[in-house]
PDB file of C-alpha atoms in Angstrom:
ATOM      1  CA  MET F   1      -0.650 -27.565 -10.495  1.00  0.00           C
ATOM      2  CA  LYS F   2       0.080 -24.478 -12.569  1.00  0.00           C
ATOM      3  CA  THR F   3       3.244 -22.758 -11.792  1.00  0.00           C
ATOM      4  CA  ARG F   4       4.486 -19.511 -11.575  1.00  0.00           C
ATOM      5  CA  MET F   5       7.798 -17.769 -11.444  1.00  0.00           C
ATOM      6  CA  ILE F   6       8.777 -15.415  -8.328  1.00  0.00           C
ATOM      7  CA  GLY F   7      12.205 -13.875  -8.123  1.00  0.00           C
ATOM      8  CA  GLY F   8      13.425 -16.644 -10.603  1.00  0.00           C
ATOM      9  CA  ALA F   9      11.775 -19.406  -8.646  1.00  0.00           C
ATOM     10  CA  GLU F  10       9.305 -21.716  -9.983  1.00  0.00           C
ATOM     11  CA  VAL F  11       6.376 -21.878  -7.555  1.00  0.00           C
ATOM     12  CA  SER F  12       2.793 -23.198  -7.552  1.00  0.00           C
ATOM     13  CA  ALA F  13       0.203 -20.623  -8.793  1.00  0.00           C
ATOM     14  CA  LEU F  14      -1.788 -21.406  -5.683  1.00  0.00           C
ATOM     15  CA  GLY F  15      -0.188 -20.912  -2.392  1.00  0.00           C
ATOM     16  CA  ILE F  16      -1.105 -20.764   1.242  1.00  0.00           C
ATOM     17  CA  GLY F  17      -1.779 -17.245   3.034  1.00  0.00           C
ATOM     18  CA  ALA F  18      -0.654 -18.391   6.347  1.00  0.00           C
ATOM     19  CA  MET F  19      -2.293 -15.676   8.387  1.00  0.00           C
ATOM     20  CA  SER F  20      -5.023 -18.550   8.965  1.00  0.00           C
ATOM     21  CA  PHE F  21      -2.569 -20.164  11.247  1.00  0.00           C
ATOM     22  CA  SER F  22      -3.243 -17.571  13.963  1.00  0.00           C
ATOM     23  CA  ASP F  23      -6.870 -17.083  15.036  1.00  0.00           C
ATOM     24  CA  PHE F  24      -7.363 -13.848  13.096  1.00  0.00           C
ATOM     25  CA  TYR F  25     -10.496 -15.190  11.596  1.00  0.00           C
ATOM     26  CA  GLY F  26     -11.435 -17.679  14.144  1.00  0.00           C
ATOM     27  CA  GLU F  27      -9.861 -20.109  16.621  1.00  0.00           C
ATOM     28  CA  THR F  28      -7.612 -23.010  15.179  1.00  0.00           C
ATOM     29  CA  CYS F  29      -4.607 -25.068  16.359  1.00  0.00           C
ATOM     30  CA  GLU F  30      -1.373 -26.167  15.210  1.00  0.00           C
ATOM     31  CA  ALA F  31      -2.766 -29.643  14.191  1.00  0.00           C
ATOM     32  CA  ASP F  32      -4.991 -28.376  11.811  1.00  0.00           C
ATOM     33  CA  SER F  33      -2.475 -25.896  10.231  1.00  0.00           C
ATOM     34  CA  HIS F  34       0.174 -28.829   9.912  1.00  0.00           C
ATOM     35  CA  ALA F  35      -2.855 -30.759   8.082  1.00  0.00           C
ATOM     36  CA  VAL F  36      -3.170 -28.248   5.636  1.00  0.00           C
ATOM     37  CA  LEU F  37       0.544 -28.281   5.111  1.00  0.00           C
ATOM     38  CA  ASP F  38       0.472 -31.966   4.769  1.00  0.00           C
ATOM     39  CA  ARG F  39      -2.239 -31.696   2.021  1.00  0.00           C
ATOM     40  CA  ALA F  40      -0.226 -28.981   0.335  1.00  0.00           C
ATOM     41  CA  ARG F  41       2.782 -30.883  -0.176  1.00  0.00           C
ATOM     42  CA  GLU F  42       0.550 -33.976  -1.336  1.00  0.00           C
ATOM     43  CA  VAL F  43      -0.933 -31.886  -4.102  1.00  0.00           C
ATOM     44  CA  GLY F  44       2.176 -29.870  -5.212  1.00  0.00           C
ATOM     45  CA  VAL F  45       1.337 -26.589  -3.352  1.00  0.00           C
ATOM     46  CA  THR F  46       4.735 -25.233  -2.757  1.00  0.00           C
ATOM     47  CA  HIS F  47       4.450 -21.230  -1.706  1.00  0.00           C
ATOM     48  CA  ILE F  48       3.821 -20.472   1.498  1.00  0.00           C
ATOM     49  CA  ASP F  49       3.154 -17.174   2.894  1.00  0.00           C
ATOM     50  CA  THR F  50       3.483 -15.871   6.334  1.00  0.00           C
ATOM     51  CA  SER F  51       4.478 -12.429   8.499  1.00  0.00           C
ATOM     52  CA  ASN F  52       6.174 -11.622  11.357  1.00  0.00           C
ATOM     53  CA  ILE F  53       2.880 -10.125  12.829  1.00  0.00           C
ATOM     54  CA  TYR F  54       0.532 -13.027  12.178  1.00  0.00           C
ATOM     55  CA  GLY F  55      -0.388 -14.127  15.545  1.00  0.00           C
ATOM     56  CA  ALA F  56       2.855 -12.408  17.032  1.00  0.00           C
ATOM     57  CA  GLY F  57       4.932 -14.872  15.230  1.00  0.00           C
ATOM     58  CA  ARG F  58       2.567 -17.902  15.509  1.00  0.00           C
ATOM     59  CA  SER F  59       2.001 -18.643  12.235  1.00  0.00           C
ATOM     60  CA  GLU F  60       6.015 -18.463  11.297  1.00  0.00           C
ATOM     61  CA  THR F  61       6.362 -21.046  14.392  1.00  0.00           C
ATOM     62  CA  VAL F  62       3.458 -23.413  13.396  1.00  0.00           C
ATOM     63  CA  ILE F  63       5.419 -23.622  10.143  1.00  0.00           C
ATOM     64  CA  GLY F  64       8.729 -24.066  11.857  1.00  0.00           C
ATOM     65  CA  THR F  65       7.535 -27.113  13.853  1.00  0.00           C
ATOM     66  CA  TRP F  66       6.114 -28.593  10.427  1.00  0.00           C
ATOM     67  CA  LEU F  67       9.368 -28.023   8.605  1.00  0.00           C
ATOM     68  CA  ALA F  68      11.175 -29.877  11.728  1.00  0.00           C
ATOM     69  CA  ALA F  69       8.934 -32.723  11.697  1.00  0.00           C
ATOM     70  CA  ASN F  70       8.973 -33.230   7.933  1.00  0.00           C
ATOM     71  CA  SER F  71      12.635 -34.093   6.953  1.00  0.00           C
ATOM     72  CA  GLY F  72      13.259 -32.681   3.274  1.00  0.00           C
ATOM     73  CA  ALA F  73      10.328 -30.477   3.236  1.00  0.00           C
ATOM     74  CA  ARG F  74      12.419 -27.253   3.494  1.00  0.00           C
ATOM     75  CA  ASP F  75      13.828 -28.264   0.135  1.00  0.00           C
ATOM     76  CA  THR F  76      10.513 -28.516  -1.442  1.00  0.00           C
ATOM     77  CA  VAL F  77       8.479 -25.342  -0.301  1.00  0.00           C
ATOM     78  CA  HIS F  78       9.062 -21.596  -1.081  1.00  0.00           C
ATOM     79  CA  ILE F  79       8.656 -19.589   1.969  1.00  0.00           C
ATOM     80  CA  ALA F  80       7.774 -15.949   2.116  1.00  0.00           C
ATOM     81  CA  THR F  81       7.628 -13.691   5.141  1.00  0.00           C
ATOM     82  CA  LYS F  82       7.306 -10.039   5.681  1.00  0.00           C
ATOM     83  CA  ALA F  83       8.180  -6.877   8.282  1.00  0.00           C
ATOM     84  CA  GLY F  84       7.640  -3.397   8.479  1.00  0.00           C
ATOM     85  CA  ILE F  85       4.444  -3.069  10.584  1.00  0.00           C
ATOM     86  CA  SER F  86       4.965  -2.137  14.355  1.00  0.00           C
ATOM     87  CA  SER F  87       3.643  -0.099  16.958  1.00  0.00           C
ATOM     88  CA  ASP F  88       4.472   2.960  18.948  1.00  0.00           C
ATOM     89  CA  ALA F  89       4.465   3.381  22.862  1.00  0.00           C
ATOM     90  CA  HIS F  90       0.510   3.796  22.749  1.00  0.00           C
ATOM     91  CA  GLY F  91      -0.250   0.994  20.622  1.00  0.00           C
ATOM     92  CA  ASN F  92      -0.862   2.942  17.365  1.00  0.00           C
ATOM     93  CA  ARG F  93       0.071   1.093  14.156  1.00  0.00           C
ATOM     94  CA  VAL F  94       3.605   2.617  12.523  1.00  0.00           C
ATOM     95  CA  ILE F  95       5.566   1.613   9.469  1.00  0.00           C
ATOM     96  CA  ASP F  96       9.386   0.865   9.875  1.00  0.00           C
ATOM     97  CA  ASN F  97      11.392   0.186   7.084  1.00  0.00           C
ATOM     98  CA  ALA F  98      14.724   1.236   8.550  1.00  0.00           C
ATOM     99  CA  PRO F  99      17.517  -1.211   7.953  1.00  0.00           C
ATOM    100  CA  ASP F 100      18.322  -2.264  11.687  1.00  0.00           C
ATOM    101  CA  TYR F 101      14.597  -2.859  12.450  1.00  0.00           C
ATOM    102  CA  MET F 102      14.201  -5.088   8.901  1.00  0.00           C
ATOM    103  CA  GLU F 103      17.147  -7.075   9.475  1.00  0.00           C
ATOM    104  CA  ALA F 104      16.402  -7.726  13.283  1.00  0.00           C
ATOM    105  CA  GLN F 105      13.027  -8.842  12.438  1.00  0.00           C
ATOM    106  CA  LEU F 106      13.753 -11.152   9.433  1.00  0.00           C
ATOM    107  CA  ASP F 107      16.720 -12.623  11.863  1.00  0.00           C
ATOM    108  CA  ALA F 108      13.871 -13.463  14.342  1.00  0.00           C
ATOM    109  CA  SER F 109      11.435 -14.920  11.966  1.00  0.00           C
ATOM    110  CA  LEU F 110      14.369 -17.438  10.547  1.00  0.00           C
ATOM    111  CA  ARG F 111      14.811 -18.392  14.285  1.00  0.00           C
ATOM    112  CA  ARG F 112      11.041 -19.173  14.330  1.00  0.00           C
ATOM    113  CA  LEU F 113      10.633 -20.769  11.124  1.00  0.00           C
ATOM    114  CA  GLY F 114      13.731 -22.731  11.827  1.00  0.00           C
ATOM    115  CA  THR F 115      15.811 -22.010   8.822  1.00  0.00           C
ATOM    116  CA  ASP F 116      18.739 -19.739   7.509  1.00  0.00           C
ATOM    117  CA  HIS F 117      17.127 -18.167   4.590  1.00  0.00           C
ATOM    118  CA  VAL F 118      13.504 -17.286   3.415  1.00  0.00           C
ATOM    119  CA  ASP F 119      12.781 -17.243  -0.583  1.00  0.00           C
ATOM    120  CA  LEU F 120      11.111 -14.242  -0.436  1.00  0.00           C
ATOM    121  CA  PHE F 121      10.979 -11.279   2.177  1.00  0.00           C
ATOM    122  CA  TYR F 122       8.795  -8.364   1.851  1.00  0.00           C
ATOM    123  CA  ALA F 123       8.247  -5.038   3.353  1.00  0.00           C
ATOM    124  CA  HIS F 124       4.896  -5.626   4.495  1.00  0.00           C
ATOM    125  CA  ARG F 125       3.957  -1.656   4.235  1.00  0.00           C
ATOM    126  CA  HIS F 126       6.298   0.801   2.543  1.00  0.00           C
ATOM    127  CA  GLN F 127       7.119   3.747   4.913  1.00  0.00           C
ATOM    128  CA  ALA F 128       5.941   6.892   3.167  1.00  0.00           C
ATOM    129  CA  ASP F 129       8.945   9.142   4.329  1.00  0.00           C
ATOM    130  CA  LEU F 130      11.525   6.810   2.934  1.00  0.00           C
ATOM    131  CA  PRO F 131      12.215   6.586  -0.794  1.00  0.00           C
ATOM    132  CA  PRO F 132      11.207   3.416  -2.069  1.00  0.00           C
ATOM    133  CA  GLU F 133      14.986   3.248  -3.764  1.00  0.00           C
ATOM    134  CA  GLU F 134      16.258   3.176  -0.263  1.00  0.00           C
ATOM    135  CA  VAL F 135      14.067   0.479   0.912  1.00  0.00           C
ATOM    136  CA  ALA F 136      14.637  -1.680  -2.008  1.00  0.00           C
ATOM    137  CA  GLY F 137      18.520  -1.364  -1.228  1.00  0.00           C
ATOM    138  CA  THR F 138      18.172  -2.392   2.279  1.00  0.00           C
ATOM    139  CA  LEU F 139      15.952  -5.312   1.169  1.00  0.00           C
ATOM    140  CA  GLY F 140      18.811  -6.174  -1.432  1.00  0.00           C
ATOM    141  CA  ARG F 141      21.381  -6.040   1.024  1.00  0.00           C
ATOM    142  CA  LEU F 142      19.907  -8.767   3.002  1.00  0.00           C
ATOM    143  CA  VAL F 143      19.895 -10.764  -0.063  1.00  0.00           C
ATOM    144  CA  GLU F 144      23.437 -10.007  -0.454  1.00  0.00           C
ATOM    145  CA  LYS F 145      23.878 -11.421   3.165  1.00  0.00           C
ATOM    146  CA  GLY F 146      22.050 -14.653   1.963  1.00  0.00           C
ATOM    147  CA  LYS F 147      19.024 -14.334   4.437  1.00  0.00           C
ATOM    148  CA  CYS F 148      16.649 -14.151   1.715  1.00  0.00           C
ATOM    149  CA  ARG F 149      16.642 -15.002  -2.061  1.00  0.00           C
ATOM    150  CA  ALA F 150      14.539 -12.061  -3.166  1.00  0.00           C
ATOM    151  CA  ILE F 151      12.566  -9.333  -2.285  1.00  0.00           C
ATOM    152  CA  GLY F 152       8.963  -8.115  -2.373  1.00  0.00           C
ATOM    153  CA  PHE F 153       6.673  -5.121  -1.281  1.00  0.00           C
ATOM    154  CA  SER F 154       3.155  -5.446  -0.184  1.00  0.00           C
ATOM    155  CA  GLU F 155       0.326  -3.035  -0.729  1.00  0.00           C
ATOM    156  CA  ILE F 156       2.341  -0.516  -2.635  1.00  0.00           C
ATOM    157  CA  ALA F 157       1.341   1.527  -5.897  1.00  0.00           C
ATOM    158  CA  PRO F 158       2.571   1.148  -9.452  1.00  0.00           C
ATOM    159  CA  SER F 159       4.827   3.909  -9.208  1.00  0.00           C
ATOM    160  CA  THR F 160       6.324   3.024  -6.007  1.00  0.00           C
ATOM    161  CA  LEU F 161       7.160  -0.373  -7.678  1.00  0.00           C
ATOM    162  CA  ARG F 162       8.760   1.342 -10.758  1.00  0.00           C
ATOM    163  CA  ARG F 163      11.214   3.234  -8.153  1.00  0.00           C
ATOM    164  CA  ALA F 164      12.055   0.135  -6.258  1.00  0.00           C
ATOM    165  CA  ALA F 165      12.813  -1.811  -9.101  1.00  0.00           C
ATOM    166  CA  SER F 166      15.053   0.787 -10.334  1.00  0.00           C
ATOM    167  CA  GLU F 167      17.338  -0.041  -7.145  1.00  0.00           C
ATOM    168  CA  HIS F 168      16.959  -3.800  -6.815  1.00  0.00           C
ATOM    169  CA  PRO F 169      15.007  -6.493  -8.772  1.00  0.00           C
ATOM    170  CA  VAL F 170      11.839  -6.753  -7.049  1.00  0.00           C
ATOM    171  CA  GLY F 171      10.284 -10.445  -7.010  1.00  0.00           C
ATOM    172  CA  ALA F 172       6.982  -9.872  -5.908  1.00  0.00           C
ATOM    173  CA  VAL F 173       4.306  -7.353  -4.739  1.00  0.00           C
ATOM    174  CA  GLN F 174       1.469  -8.361  -2.674  1.00  0.00           C
ATOM    175  CA  SER F 175      -1.878  -6.861  -2.883  1.00  0.00           C
ATOM    176  CA  GLU F 176      -5.505  -7.668  -2.327  1.00  0.00           C
ATOM    177  CA  TYR F 177      -6.958  -8.855  -5.672  1.00  0.00           C
ATOM    178  CA  SER F 178     -10.232 -10.381  -6.114  1.00  0.00           C
ATOM    179  CA  LEU F 179     -13.365 -10.238  -7.974  1.00  0.00           C
ATOM    180  CA  GLN F 180     -14.585  -7.939  -5.200  1.00  0.00           C
ATOM    181  CA  THR F 181     -11.189  -5.780  -5.191  1.00  0.00           C
ATOM    182  CA  ARG F 182     -10.167  -4.832  -8.742  1.00  0.00           C
ATOM    183  CA  ALA F 183      -7.943  -1.774  -7.421  1.00  0.00           C
ATOM    184  CA  PRO F 184      -4.656  -3.879  -9.127  1.00  0.00           C
ATOM    185  CA  GLU F 185      -6.249  -3.324 -12.663  1.00  0.00           C
ATOM    186  CA  LEU F 186      -5.536   0.208 -12.170  1.00  0.00           C
ATOM    187  CA  GLY F 187      -2.011  -0.520 -13.398  1.00  0.00           C
ATOM    188  CA  LEU F 188      -0.120  -2.478 -10.795  1.00  0.00           C
ATOM    189  CA  ILE F 189      -1.301  -5.666 -12.624  1.00  0.00           C
ATOM    190  CA  GLN F 190       0.349  -4.171 -15.656  1.00  0.00           C
ATOM    191  CA  THR F 191       3.509  -2.621 -14.268  1.00  0.00           C
ATOM    192  CA  CYS F 192       4.150  -6.254 -12.566  1.00  0.00           C
ATOM    193  CA  ALA F 193       3.841  -7.946 -16.096  1.00  0.00           C
ATOM    194  CA  GLU F 194       6.188  -5.210 -17.697  1.00  0.00           C
ATOM    195  CA  LEU F 195       8.880  -5.630 -14.853  1.00  0.00           C
ATOM    196  CA  GLY F 196       8.656  -9.190 -14.436  1.00  0.00           C
ATOM    197  CA  THR F 197       7.263  -9.251 -10.939  1.00  0.00           C
ATOM    198  CA  ALA F 198       4.866 -11.669  -9.583  1.00  0.00           C
ATOM    199  CA  LEU F 199       1.393 -10.149  -8.480  1.00  0.00           C
ATOM    200  CA  VAL F 200       0.487 -12.100  -5.156  1.00  0.00           C
ATOM    201  CA  ALA F 201      -3.169 -11.835  -4.476  1.00  0.00           C
ATOM    202  CA  PHE F 202      -3.909 -12.422  -0.904  1.00  0.00           C
ATOM    203  CA  SER F 203      -7.485 -12.537   0.090  1.00  0.00           C
ATOM    204  CA  PRO F 204      -8.752 -13.758  -3.373  1.00  0.00           C
ATOM    205  CA  VAL F 205     -11.952 -15.367  -1.745  1.00  0.00           C
ATOM    206  CA  GLY F 206     -12.865 -12.208  -0.342  1.00  0.00           C
ATOM    207  CA  ARG F 207     -12.271 -12.968   3.343  1.00  0.00           C
ATOM    208  CA  SER F 208     -15.015 -15.894   2.733  1.00  0.00           C
ATOM    209  CA  LEU F 209     -17.757 -13.636   1.039  1.00  0.00           C
ATOM    210  CA  LEU F 210     -16.432 -15.446  -2.225  1.00  0.00           C
ATOM    211  CA  THR F 211     -17.137 -18.785  -0.768  1.00  0.00           C
ATOM    212  CA  ASP F 212     -20.198 -21.101  -0.468  1.00  0.00           C
ATOM    213  CA  SER F 213     -20.096 -20.464   3.360  1.00  0.00           C
ATOM    214  CA  PRO F 214     -19.501 -17.013   4.067  1.00  0.00           C
ATOM    215  CA  ILE F 215     -18.453 -16.058   7.951  1.00  0.00           C
ATOM    216  CA  PRO F 216     -21.870 -15.668   9.710  1.00  0.00           C
ATOM    217  CA  ARG F 217     -22.924 -12.454  11.475  1.00  0.00           C
ATOM    218  CA  ALA F 218     -22.386 -13.803  14.886  1.00  0.00           C
ATOM    219  CA  ARG F 219     -18.719 -14.632  14.141  1.00  0.00           C
ATOM    220  CA  ILE F 220     -18.243 -11.097  12.184  1.00  0.00           C
ATOM    221  CA  GLU F 221     -19.643  -9.136  15.196  1.00  0.00           C
ATOM    222  CA  THR F 222     -17.018 -10.709  17.413  1.00  0.00           C
ATOM    223  CA  ASN F 223     -13.960 -10.198  15.104  1.00  0.00           C
ATOM    224  CA  PRO F 224     -12.181  -7.214  15.837  1.00  0.00           C
ATOM    225  CA  PHE F 225     -11.268  -6.532  12.071  1.00  0.00           C
ATOM    226  CA  LEU F 226     -14.348  -7.796  10.067  1.00  0.00           C
ATOM    227  CA  SER F 227     -16.733  -6.057  12.831  1.00  0.00           C
ATOM    228  CA  VAL F 228     -15.262  -2.636  11.537  1.00  0.00           C
ATOM    229  CA  ASN F 229     -14.711  -3.441   7.981  1.00  0.00           C
ATOM    230  CA  PRO F 230     -17.076  -1.465   5.593  1.00  0.00           C
ATOM    231  CA  ARG F 231     -17.812  -4.642   3.675  1.00  0.00           C
ATOM    232  CA  PHE F 232     -19.009  -6.597   6.689  1.00  0.00           C
ATOM    233  CA  THR F 233     -20.858  -4.292   8.315  1.00  0.00           C
ATOM    234  CA  LEU F 234     -24.537  -3.440   7.559  1.00  0.00           C
ATOM    235  CA  PRO F 235     -26.203  -2.896   5.392  1.00  0.00           C
ATOM    236  CA  ASN F 236     -23.449  -3.539   3.083  1.00  0.00           C
ATOM    237  CA  HIS F 237     -22.928  -6.948   4.225  1.00  0.00           C
ATOM    238  CA  ASP F 238     -26.416  -7.784   3.219  1.00  0.00           C
ATOM    239  CA  PHE F 239     -26.423  -6.108  -0.243  1.00  0.00           C
ATOM    240  CA  ASN F 240     -23.013  -8.067  -0.922  1.00  0.00           C
ATOM    241  CA  LEU F 241     -24.555 -11.383   0.194  1.00  0.00           C
ATOM    242  CA  ALA F 242     -27.401 -10.883  -2.365  1.00  0.00           C
ATOM    243  CA  ALA F 243     -25.105  -9.678  -5.210  1.00  0.00           C
ATOM    244  CA  LEU F 244     -23.212 -12.846  -4.917  1.00  0.00           C
ATOM    245  CA  ALA F 245     -25.925 -15.175  -5.234  1.00  0.00           C
ATOM    246  CA  PRO F 246     -26.167 -15.397  -9.247  1.00  0.00           C
ATOM    247  CA  PHE F 247     -22.027 -15.880  -8.864  1.00  0.00           C
ATOM    248  CA  ARG F 248     -22.806 -19.220  -6.311  1.00  0.00           C
ATOM    249  CA  ALA F 249     -25.201 -20.132  -8.745  1.00  0.00           C
ATOM    250  CA  LEU F 250     -22.929 -20.160 -11.584  1.00  0.00           C
ATOM    251  CA  ALA F 251     -20.353 -21.781  -9.921  1.00  0.00           C
ATOM    252  CA  ALA F 252     -22.672 -24.763  -8.967  1.00  0.00           C
ATOM    253  CA  GLN F 253     -23.828 -24.673 -12.579  1.00  0.00           C
ATOM    254  CA  MET F 254     -20.271 -25.303 -13.703  1.00  0.00           C
ATOM    255  CA  GLY F 255     -19.961 -28.031 -11.049  1.00  0.00           C
ATOM    256  CA  LEU F 256     -16.978 -25.842  -8.719  1.00  0.00           C
ATOM    257  CA  SER F 257     -17.437 -24.580  -5.392  1.00  0.00           C
ATOM    258  CA  THR F 258     -17.591 -20.629  -5.151  1.00  0.00           C
ATOM    259  CA  ALA F 259     -14.250 -20.341  -3.796  1.00  0.00           C
ATOM    260  CA  ALA F 260     -13.021 -22.662  -6.590  1.00  0.00           C
ATOM    261  CA  LEU F 261     -14.513 -20.449  -9.518  1.00  0.00           C
ATOM    262  CA  ALA F 262     -13.196 -17.268  -7.581  1.00  0.00           C
ATOM    263  CA  ILE F 263      -9.595 -18.617  -7.489  1.00  0.00           C
ATOM    264  CA  ALA F 264      -9.648 -19.920 -11.061  1.00  0.00           C
ATOM    265  CA  TRP F 265     -10.970 -16.425 -12.218  1.00  0.00           C
ATOM    266  CA  GLY F 266      -7.999 -14.921 -10.257  1.00  0.00           C
ATOM    267  CA  LEU F 267      -5.439 -17.205 -11.814  1.00  0.00           C
ATOM    268  CA  HIS F 268      -6.617 -16.596 -15.532  1.00  0.00           C
ATOM    269  CA  LYS F 269      -6.105 -12.687 -14.971  1.00  0.00           C
ATOM    270  CA  GLY F 270      -2.358 -13.065 -15.603  1.00  0.00           C
ATOM    271  CA  ASP F 271       0.390 -15.788 -15.939  1.00  0.00           C
ATOM    272  CA  HIS F 272       2.148 -13.762 -13.410  1.00  0.00           C
ATOM    273  CA  VAL F 273      -0.591 -13.782 -10.652  1.00  0.00           C
ATOM    274  CA  VAL F 274      -0.183 -16.043  -7.835  1.00  0.00           C
ATOM    275  CA  SER F 275      -2.887 -16.716  -5.428  1.00  0.00           C
ATOM    276  CA  ILE F 276      -2.642 -17.069  -1.522  1.00  0.00           C
ATOM    277  CA  PRO F 277      -5.892 -17.782   0.126  1.00  0.00           C
ATOM    278  CA  GLY F 278      -6.056 -18.695   3.784  1.00  0.00           C
ATOM    279  CA  THR F 279      -7.756 -22.021   5.370  1.00  0.00           C
ATOM    280  CA  ARG F 280      -8.024 -23.541   8.615  1.00  0.00           C
ATOM    281  CA  SER F 281      -9.527 -26.980   7.079  1.00  0.00           C
ATOM    282  CA  VAL F 282      -8.478 -29.439   4.379  1.00  0.00           C
ATOM    283  CA  GLY F 283     -11.541 -29.610   3.213  1.00  0.00           C
ATOM    284  CA  HIS F 284     -11.855 -26.052   2.202  1.00  0.00           C
ATOM    285  CA  PHE F 285      -8.277 -26.268   1.004  1.00  0.00           C
ATOM    286  CA  ASP F 286      -9.210 -29.039  -1.459  1.00  0.00           C
ATOM    287  CA  GLU F 287     -11.796 -26.469  -2.971  1.00  0.00           C
ATOM    288  CA  LEU F 288      -8.938 -24.034  -3.695  1.00  0.00           C
ATOM    289  CA  VAL F 289      -6.939 -26.753  -5.157  1.00  0.00           C
ATOM    290  CA  ALA F 290      -9.686 -27.308  -7.435  1.00  0.00           C
ATOM    291  CA  GLY F 291     -10.072 -23.798  -8.493  1.00  0.00           C
ATOM    292  CA  ALA F 292      -6.279 -23.756  -9.084  1.00  0.00           C
ATOM    293  CA  ASN F 293      -6.520 -26.697 -11.512  1.00  0.00           C
ATOM    294  CA  THR F 294      -9.618 -25.506 -13.462  1.00  0.00           C
ATOM    295  CA  ASP F 295      -9.281 -23.918 -16.850  1.00  0.00           C
ATOM    296  CA  LEU F 296     -11.888 -21.370 -17.701  1.00  0.00           C
ATOM    297  CA  THR F 297     -12.487 -20.144 -21.413  1.00  0.00           C
ATOM    298  CA  PRO F 298     -12.653 -16.192 -22.200  1.00  0.00           C
ATOM    299  CA  GLN F 299     -16.409 -16.869 -22.561  1.00  0.00           C
ATOM    300  CA  ASP F 300     -16.459 -18.273 -18.909  1.00  0.00           C
ATOM    301  CA  MET F 301     -14.389 -14.871 -17.926  1.00  0.00           C
ATOM    302  CA  ALA F 302     -16.955 -12.796 -20.046  1.00  0.00           C
ATOM    303  CA  ARG F 303     -19.683 -14.489 -18.029  1.00  0.00           C
ATOM    304  CA  ILE F 304     -18.146 -14.182 -14.658  1.00  0.00           C
ATOM    305  CA  GLU F 305     -17.299 -10.415 -15.049  1.00  0.00           C
ATOM    306  CA  GLN F 306     -21.055  -9.980 -16.458  1.00  0.00           C
ATOM    307  CA  ILE F 307     -22.352 -11.166 -13.325  1.00  0.00           C
ATOM    308  CA  LEU F 308     -19.902  -9.464 -10.861  1.00  0.00           C
ATOM    309  CA  PRO F 309     -18.637  -6.315 -12.973  1.00  0.00           C
ATOM    310  CA  VAL F 310     -16.110  -4.051 -11.649  1.00  0.00           C
ATOM    311  CA  ALA F 311     -17.098  -1.982  -8.836  1.00  0.00           C
ATOM    312  CA  TRP F 312     -20.185  -4.146  -7.788  1.00  0.00           C
ATOM    313  CA  CYS F 313     -19.126  -4.528  -4.050  1.00  0.00           C
ATOM    314  CA  HIS F 314     -20.631  -2.284  -1.337  1.00  0.00           C
ATOM    315  CA  GLY F 315     -18.233  -0.892   1.055  1.00  0.00           C
ATOM    316  CA  ASP F 316     -14.486   0.244   0.847  1.00  0.00           C
ATOM    317  CA  ARG F 317     -12.187  -2.963   1.702  1.00  0.00           C
ATOM    318  CA  TYR F 318     -10.771  -1.114   4.687  1.00  0.00           C
ATOM    319  CA  ALA F 319     -12.065   0.942   7.618  1.00  0.00           C
ATOM    320  CA  SER F 320      -9.997   3.979   8.082  1.00  0.00           C
ATOM    321  CA  ASN F 321      -7.935   2.868  10.679  1.00  0.00           C
ATOM    322  CA  GLN F 322      -7.027  -0.002   8.751  1.00  0.00           C
ATOM    323  CA  TRP F 323      -5.673   2.364   5.736  1.00  0.00           C
ATOM    324  CA  VAL F 324      -2.626   2.991   7.791  1.00  0.00           C
ATOM    325  CA  GLY F 325       0.061   1.793   5.315  1.00  0.00           C
ATOM    326  CA  PRO F 326      -1.366   0.439   2.169  1.00  0.00           C
ATOM    327  CA  GLN F 327      -0.950   2.951  -0.904  1.00  0.00           C
ATOM    328  CA  ASN F 328      -3.951   4.186  -3.223  1.00  0.00           C
ATOM    329  CA  TYR F 329      -3.249   5.111  -6.236  1.00  0.00           C
ATOM    330  CA  CYS F 330      -5.166   5.711  -9.476  1.00  0.00           C
TER     331      CYS F 330
END
C-alpha cells in the first residue's frame, strides 16, 4: 500500500471515509462496518476518517466498538474526526468554531471512539466570521493538551489555508476531489503541496457515479441528500451516466473496475493526496484497494482526462442549501 504524510505521521494513501458507517447512502449495520475495518487492517489501510455528525455520532461509536474488540488496533490506525457543524433552534445548519464548542465536541468524540486522542482533528467547516488564524489557534491548543496530534480544515479556500497555516501547521485539508469535481486544482492542491499539507479527497468515486454500479434512481429519489443534489436530479443524472460510459469501458479494457480507475487517477494527482472513499461492503472495498495499488503512466492519465475532461459533469456538486459552510474560490 502506498503511503502519504499527514501532520508528520505516515498513513496509507487510501483511507476509509466512515460516513458510510451511518445510513447516509443506505442502510448498514455494525457487523458490516467492522468487516470493512477488518479487511482494511489486513491490507494495510491505516487512515480512518469520521465526524461527530455522521449518524449523530454513530460512525464514531462503530469505530470505537471495533477498536475495543481488536487488541492493539488503536496503535496501528490513524484516526481523524471533525466538528464545527451544528444547528440552531429551528434546525437550520450553523457553523460553530468557538473554542469551548470545538473542545466539547472533541471530548464527546473521544468518548465514543474510546481513545484519549485522535491523530487529526478538523474544523469540519470554517466559521466565516472568525479569522482562520483564530480557529487554527483554537485547534492548536487542543494539540498542546494532547487531545489531537495534528489539525485540519475541511472545504476551505487556498487563501484561508495560508492564513491558518501562519498560526499553526495544518496537517490536512479535506475537500471533494475526483474526476467529476476538479475545483481543488484551482489553487488548493498546489497550496497544500507548497505548505506540506495533505489534500484529503472525499467522494473520490463521485458518490457512486464513478463506479460500475451507480446508485439507482429509486434509491436516489428516497435519499434526502441525493434527491436534491444537482448531479443526481434529472436530466443531469441521465447526461452524467451517458458521459461516463466511455470511462467505464476504458476501466474494463485496463482490467480494472471503474471505481479502481477513479481512485488510481486521484492518487496520481500528487504525492500529498490521500483518498477516503466510503463503502458498506468488503467487495467494493477490495476494488478501492486495487485502485490504490494501480500504477498509471502519463499516457494513461492523458487518456482518462481526454475521456472525462475538466467540467464534463452536469450539475453543481451541491444544492443551494447544501452550500452552507463550504468556501468557493477561484
